[in-house]
XYZ file of C-alpha atoms in Angstrom:
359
model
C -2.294 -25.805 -6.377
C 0.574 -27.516 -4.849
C 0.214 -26.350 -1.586
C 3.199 -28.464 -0.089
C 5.311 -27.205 -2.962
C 4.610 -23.766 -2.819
C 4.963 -23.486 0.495
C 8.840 -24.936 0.442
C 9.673 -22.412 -2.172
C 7.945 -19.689 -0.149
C 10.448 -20.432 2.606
C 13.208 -20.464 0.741
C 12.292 -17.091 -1.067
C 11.380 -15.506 2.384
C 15.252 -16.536 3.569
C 16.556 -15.408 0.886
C 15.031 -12.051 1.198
C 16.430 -12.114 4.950
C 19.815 -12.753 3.827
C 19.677 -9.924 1.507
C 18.029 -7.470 3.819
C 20.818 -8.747 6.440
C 23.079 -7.717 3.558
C 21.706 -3.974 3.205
C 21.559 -4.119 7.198
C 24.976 -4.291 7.383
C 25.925 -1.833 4.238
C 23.297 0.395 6.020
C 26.219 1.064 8.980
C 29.730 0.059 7.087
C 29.163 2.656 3.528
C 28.105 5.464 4.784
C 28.526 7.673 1.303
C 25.216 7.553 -0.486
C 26.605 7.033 -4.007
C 28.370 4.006 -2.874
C 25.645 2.755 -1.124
C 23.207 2.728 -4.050
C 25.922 1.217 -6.041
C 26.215 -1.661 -3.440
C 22.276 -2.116 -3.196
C 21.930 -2.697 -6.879
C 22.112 -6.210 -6.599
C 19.607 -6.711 -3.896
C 16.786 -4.111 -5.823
C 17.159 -7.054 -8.989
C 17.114 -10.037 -5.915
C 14.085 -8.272 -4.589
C 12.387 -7.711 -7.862
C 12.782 -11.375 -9.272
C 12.118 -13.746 -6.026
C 8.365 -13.359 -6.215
C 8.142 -14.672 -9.459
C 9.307 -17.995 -8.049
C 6.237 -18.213 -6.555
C 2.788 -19.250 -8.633
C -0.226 -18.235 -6.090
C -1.750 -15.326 -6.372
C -1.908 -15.275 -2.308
C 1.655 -16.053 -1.297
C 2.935 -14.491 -4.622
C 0.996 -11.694 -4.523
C 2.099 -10.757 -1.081
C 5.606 -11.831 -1.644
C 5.852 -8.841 -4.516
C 4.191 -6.275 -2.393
C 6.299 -7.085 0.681
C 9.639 -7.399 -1.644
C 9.255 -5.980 -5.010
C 7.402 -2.969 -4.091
C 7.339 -2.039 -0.123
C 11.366 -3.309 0.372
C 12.740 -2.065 -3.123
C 11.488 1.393 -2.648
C 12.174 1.777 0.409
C 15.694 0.890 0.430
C 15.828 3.281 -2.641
C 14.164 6.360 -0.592
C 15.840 5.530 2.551
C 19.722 6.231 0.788
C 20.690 9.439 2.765
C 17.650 9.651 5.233
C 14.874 7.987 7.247
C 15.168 5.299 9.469
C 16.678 2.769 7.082
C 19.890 4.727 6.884
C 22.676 4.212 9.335
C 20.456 4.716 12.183
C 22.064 2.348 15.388
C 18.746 3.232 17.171
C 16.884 0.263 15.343
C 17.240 -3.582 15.650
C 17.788 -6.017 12.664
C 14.431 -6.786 13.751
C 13.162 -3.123 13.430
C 15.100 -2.702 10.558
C 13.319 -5.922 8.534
C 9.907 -5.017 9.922
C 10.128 -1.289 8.261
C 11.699 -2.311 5.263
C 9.022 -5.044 3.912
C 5.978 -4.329 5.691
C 3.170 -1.955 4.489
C 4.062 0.466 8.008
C 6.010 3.416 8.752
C 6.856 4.361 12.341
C 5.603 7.239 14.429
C 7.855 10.443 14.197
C 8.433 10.495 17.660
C 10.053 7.004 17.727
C 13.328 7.713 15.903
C 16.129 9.918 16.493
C 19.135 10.004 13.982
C 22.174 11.726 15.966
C 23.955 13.856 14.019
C 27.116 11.923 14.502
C 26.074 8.536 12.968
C 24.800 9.309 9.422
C 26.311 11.523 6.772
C 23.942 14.527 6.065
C 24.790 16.804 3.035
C 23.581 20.335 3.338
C 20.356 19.885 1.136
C 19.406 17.036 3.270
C 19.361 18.607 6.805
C 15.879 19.006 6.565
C 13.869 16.861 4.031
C 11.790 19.221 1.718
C 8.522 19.135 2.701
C 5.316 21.158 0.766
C 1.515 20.378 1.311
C -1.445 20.789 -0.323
C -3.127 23.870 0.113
C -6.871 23.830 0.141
C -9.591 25.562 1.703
C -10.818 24.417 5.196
C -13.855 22.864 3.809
C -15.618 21.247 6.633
C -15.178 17.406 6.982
C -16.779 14.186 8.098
C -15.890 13.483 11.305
C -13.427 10.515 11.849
C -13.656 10.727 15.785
C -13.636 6.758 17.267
C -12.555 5.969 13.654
C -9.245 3.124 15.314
C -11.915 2.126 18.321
C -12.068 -1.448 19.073
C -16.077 -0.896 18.338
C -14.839 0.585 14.728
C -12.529 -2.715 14.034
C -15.142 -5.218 15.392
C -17.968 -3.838 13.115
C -15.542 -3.803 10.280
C -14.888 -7.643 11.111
C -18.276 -8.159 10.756
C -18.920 -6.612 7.674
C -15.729 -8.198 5.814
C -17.424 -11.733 7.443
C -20.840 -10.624 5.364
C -19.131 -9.733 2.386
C -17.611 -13.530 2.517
C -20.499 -14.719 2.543
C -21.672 -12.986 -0.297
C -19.406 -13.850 -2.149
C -20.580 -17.486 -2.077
C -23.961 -16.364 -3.890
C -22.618 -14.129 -6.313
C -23.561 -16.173 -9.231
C -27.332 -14.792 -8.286
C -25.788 -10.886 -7.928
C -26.131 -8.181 -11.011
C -22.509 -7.699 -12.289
C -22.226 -3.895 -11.314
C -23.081 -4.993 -7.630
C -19.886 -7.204 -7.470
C -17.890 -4.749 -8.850
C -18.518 -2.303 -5.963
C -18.499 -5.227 -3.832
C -14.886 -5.901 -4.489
C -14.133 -2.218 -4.032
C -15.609 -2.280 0.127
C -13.719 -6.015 0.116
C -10.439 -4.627 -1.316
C -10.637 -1.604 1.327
C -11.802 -4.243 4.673
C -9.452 -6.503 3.760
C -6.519 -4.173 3.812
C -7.867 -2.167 6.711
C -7.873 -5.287 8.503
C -4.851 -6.828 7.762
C -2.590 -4.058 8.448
C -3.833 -3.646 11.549
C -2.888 -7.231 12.595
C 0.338 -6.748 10.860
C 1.194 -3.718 13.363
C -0.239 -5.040 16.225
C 2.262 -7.925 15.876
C 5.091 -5.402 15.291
C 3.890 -3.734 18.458
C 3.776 -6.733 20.637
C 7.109 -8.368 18.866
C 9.168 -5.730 18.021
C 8.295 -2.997 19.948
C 7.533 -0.224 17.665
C 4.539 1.899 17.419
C 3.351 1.991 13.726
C 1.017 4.705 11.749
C -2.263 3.637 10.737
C -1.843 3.263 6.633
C -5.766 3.945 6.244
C -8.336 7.074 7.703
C -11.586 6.045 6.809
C -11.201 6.824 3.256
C -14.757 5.871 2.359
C -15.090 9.488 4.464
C -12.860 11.248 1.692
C -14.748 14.517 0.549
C -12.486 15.177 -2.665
C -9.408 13.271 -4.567
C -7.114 15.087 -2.765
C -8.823 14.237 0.230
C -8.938 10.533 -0.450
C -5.072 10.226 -2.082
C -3.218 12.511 0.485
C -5.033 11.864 3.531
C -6.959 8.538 3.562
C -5.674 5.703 1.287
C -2.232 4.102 1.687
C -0.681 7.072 4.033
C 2.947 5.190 3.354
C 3.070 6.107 -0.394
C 0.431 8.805 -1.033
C 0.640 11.144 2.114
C 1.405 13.880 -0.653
C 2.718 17.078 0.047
C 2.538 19.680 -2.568
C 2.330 23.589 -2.180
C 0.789 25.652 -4.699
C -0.508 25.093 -7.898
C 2.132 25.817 -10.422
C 3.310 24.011 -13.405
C 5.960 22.619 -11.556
C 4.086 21.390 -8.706
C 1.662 19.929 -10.954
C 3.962 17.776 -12.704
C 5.248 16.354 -9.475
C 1.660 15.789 -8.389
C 1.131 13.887 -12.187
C 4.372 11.617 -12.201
C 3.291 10.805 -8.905
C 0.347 8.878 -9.970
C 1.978 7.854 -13.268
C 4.860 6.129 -11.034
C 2.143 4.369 -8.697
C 0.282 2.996 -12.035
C 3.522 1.028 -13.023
C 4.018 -0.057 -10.377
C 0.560 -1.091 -9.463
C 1.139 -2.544 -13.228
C 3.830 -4.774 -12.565
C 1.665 -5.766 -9.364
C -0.785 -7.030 -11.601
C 1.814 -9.045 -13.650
C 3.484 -10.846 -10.433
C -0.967 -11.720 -10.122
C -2.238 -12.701 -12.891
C 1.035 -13.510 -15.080
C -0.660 -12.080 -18.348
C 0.588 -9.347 -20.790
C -0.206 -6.117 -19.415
C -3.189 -4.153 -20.387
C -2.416 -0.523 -18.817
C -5.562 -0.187 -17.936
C -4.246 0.248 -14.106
C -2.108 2.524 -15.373
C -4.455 4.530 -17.239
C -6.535 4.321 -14.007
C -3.633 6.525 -11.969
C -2.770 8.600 -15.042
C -6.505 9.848 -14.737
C -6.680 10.296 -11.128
C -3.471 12.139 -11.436
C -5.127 14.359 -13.966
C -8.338 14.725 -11.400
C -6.131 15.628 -8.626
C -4.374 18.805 -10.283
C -7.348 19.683 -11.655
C -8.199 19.895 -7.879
C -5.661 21.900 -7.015
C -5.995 24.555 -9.562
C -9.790 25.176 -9.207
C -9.419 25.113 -5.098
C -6.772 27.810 -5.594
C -8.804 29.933 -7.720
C -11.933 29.348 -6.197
C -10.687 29.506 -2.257
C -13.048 31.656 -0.219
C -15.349 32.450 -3.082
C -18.097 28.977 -3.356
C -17.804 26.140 -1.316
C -19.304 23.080 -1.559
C -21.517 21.323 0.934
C -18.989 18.505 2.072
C -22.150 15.756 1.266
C -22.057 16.822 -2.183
C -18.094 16.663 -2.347
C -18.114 13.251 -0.813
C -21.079 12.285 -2.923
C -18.534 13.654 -6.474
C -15.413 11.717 -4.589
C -17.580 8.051 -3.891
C -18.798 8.026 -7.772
C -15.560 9.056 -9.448
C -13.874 6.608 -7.383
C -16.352 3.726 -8.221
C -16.709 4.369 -11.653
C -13.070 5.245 -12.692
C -12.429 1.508 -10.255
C -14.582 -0.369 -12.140
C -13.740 0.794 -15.394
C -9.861 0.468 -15.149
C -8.707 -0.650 -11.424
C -10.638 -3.825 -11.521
C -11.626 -5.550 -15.210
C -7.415 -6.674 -15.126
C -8.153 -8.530 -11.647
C -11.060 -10.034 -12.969
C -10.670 -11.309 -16.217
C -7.853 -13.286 -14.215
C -9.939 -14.792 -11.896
C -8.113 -13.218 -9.422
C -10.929 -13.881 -7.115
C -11.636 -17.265 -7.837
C -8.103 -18.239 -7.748
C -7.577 -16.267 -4.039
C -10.903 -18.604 -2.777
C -9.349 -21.655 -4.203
C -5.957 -21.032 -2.755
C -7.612 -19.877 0.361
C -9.203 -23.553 1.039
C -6.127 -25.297 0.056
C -3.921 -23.512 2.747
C -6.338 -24.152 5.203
C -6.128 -27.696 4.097
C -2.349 -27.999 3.843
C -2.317 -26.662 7.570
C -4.862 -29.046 8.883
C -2.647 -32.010 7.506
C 0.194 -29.930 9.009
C -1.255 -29.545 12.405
C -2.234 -33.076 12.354
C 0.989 -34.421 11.442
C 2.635 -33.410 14.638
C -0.279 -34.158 16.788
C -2.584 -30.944 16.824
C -5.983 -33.047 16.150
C -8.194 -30.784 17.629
C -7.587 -28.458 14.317
């Protein structure tokens, strides 16, 4: 890899991005009817969607599409008519760029939207909300889960699993594959945490956790609406009719394209589906959920060790047999520790060209 390279056009696709979040900053207060603004964003959502592909690692690429592509595209998308990315003067540019690209959403109590400053249509003057109904099956207790203790052990572990890694030529294939699964998970966990401790400390807002122990989850709904990624799948669906089913379905079938074209801006290959298939089947699993909870609520429950014993192996298997074989035959891995040494060798050359020798 051409670390020097890649880093230069990394810069200049990060300042683009800035100038064309500055853009939607500034539409954000100036159009304030919703049509209009979606026609005036249209050009950044194609801006947004095509920068990462500039870039060629699967480290600074890869993150470039979530941050852009995926977190900043939607978000502006969602945002047109509500939340805090519509012609709310209560944030900061900073604020502003911080929610729109990063992986975080901020706490309810944080953001106020006076009734005087953004245009709100009768439908919209209070978002529909519905939730999953399910029994009160009793659950595995999460208490301590964001402790200091809790982060420090998971620092450890993720430091194990790197080592690991450095012997898997010696480790049965199946063992890897739920290897990458706790790897995947730690190295999320992790790095969101550092992300919003920096917003905290640099731009002053207090962000959600996007994680709740989901290796606790004691059924798919569980897992998807509670646990994993609370930004995108914090789900909330009443009932189980055919119409509520369907939104629970394309749900999942939405997050498997774009998990799809995730894996494109990765590996650069043809894609397979396979991710796709992977949501498409989970969104299947989850209704399926929903309609034997209803029917069975208050008749049989199940012993939440079972459930989260049924939740762990469909979530390994289904993961190794459509989340992960894309990644791999990639050498996603491979090309991530490659990449890894070479950026800590570009900034060793960096830190000593201006003097820093004791790095």
């Amino acid at each position: 890899m051409d670390g020097n390279g890649e880093f230069r056009t990394f810069i200049k696709v990060w300042c683009l991005a800035f100038a064309s979040l500055t853009y939607c900053y500034m539409v954000s207060f100036k159009i304030l009817h919703d049509k209009l603004r979606f026609v005036s964003l249209l050009p950044i959502f194609y801006i947004l969607a095509i920068l990462p592909a500039n870039l060629t690692t699967v480290s600074l690429g890869g993150m470039t599409a979530l941050f852009l592509s995926w977190l900043a595209n939607f978000k502006l998308l969602l945002a047109i008519g509500q939340g805090p990315l519509s012609s709310n003067p209560s944030i900061s540019f900073s604020q502003f760029i911080s929610i729109a690209c990063f992986p975080v959403k901020i706490k309810n109590n944080q953001t106020s939207y006076p009734q005087n400053k953004r245009p709100i249509s009768p439908r919209q003057e209070k978002p529909p909300t519905t939730k999953i109904i399910e029994p009160q099956y009793p659950n595995l207790s999460t208490e301590g889960a964001k402790s200091p203790v809790n982060y420090t052990a998971k620092v450890i572990v993720l430091s194990l699993l790197c080592v690991i890694y450095q012997h898997k030529q010696h480790l049965h294939p199946k063992f890897m594959l739920a290897y990458y699964c706790f790897f995947m998970y730690l190295g999320l966990e992790l790095t969101l945490a550092i992300v919003a401790a920096l917003a905290k400390k640099f731009v002053g807002l207090e962000f959600e956790p996007q994680f709740n122990e989901p290796y606790l989850s004691t059924s798919l709904q569980d897992f998807w609406g509670k646990r994993w990624n609370l930004m995108h799948y914090s789900m909330n669906f009443l009932g189980n009719d055919l119409a509520t089913l369907l939104a629970a379905f394309s749900t999942f079938v939405a997050s498997g394209v774009i998990h799809e074209m995730m894996y494109y801006y990765l590996s650069r290959e043809t894609p397979t589906w396979e991710v796709t298939c992977f949501f498409v089947l989970h969104g299947i699993l989850v209704d399926l959920e929903i309609v034997v909870k209803k029917a069975m609520k208050d008749k049989w429950r199940i012993h939440p060790v079972v459930s989260w014993a049924y939740t762990f192996f469909i979530l390994m298997a289904t993961g190794n047999w459509l989340f992960f074989p894309q990644l791999l035959r990639a050498n996603i891995d491979v090309r991530i520790s490659i990449e890894v040494v070479a950026l800590l060798d570009f900034c060793k050359g960096l830190a000593r060209s201006i003097g820093i020798s004791s790095i």
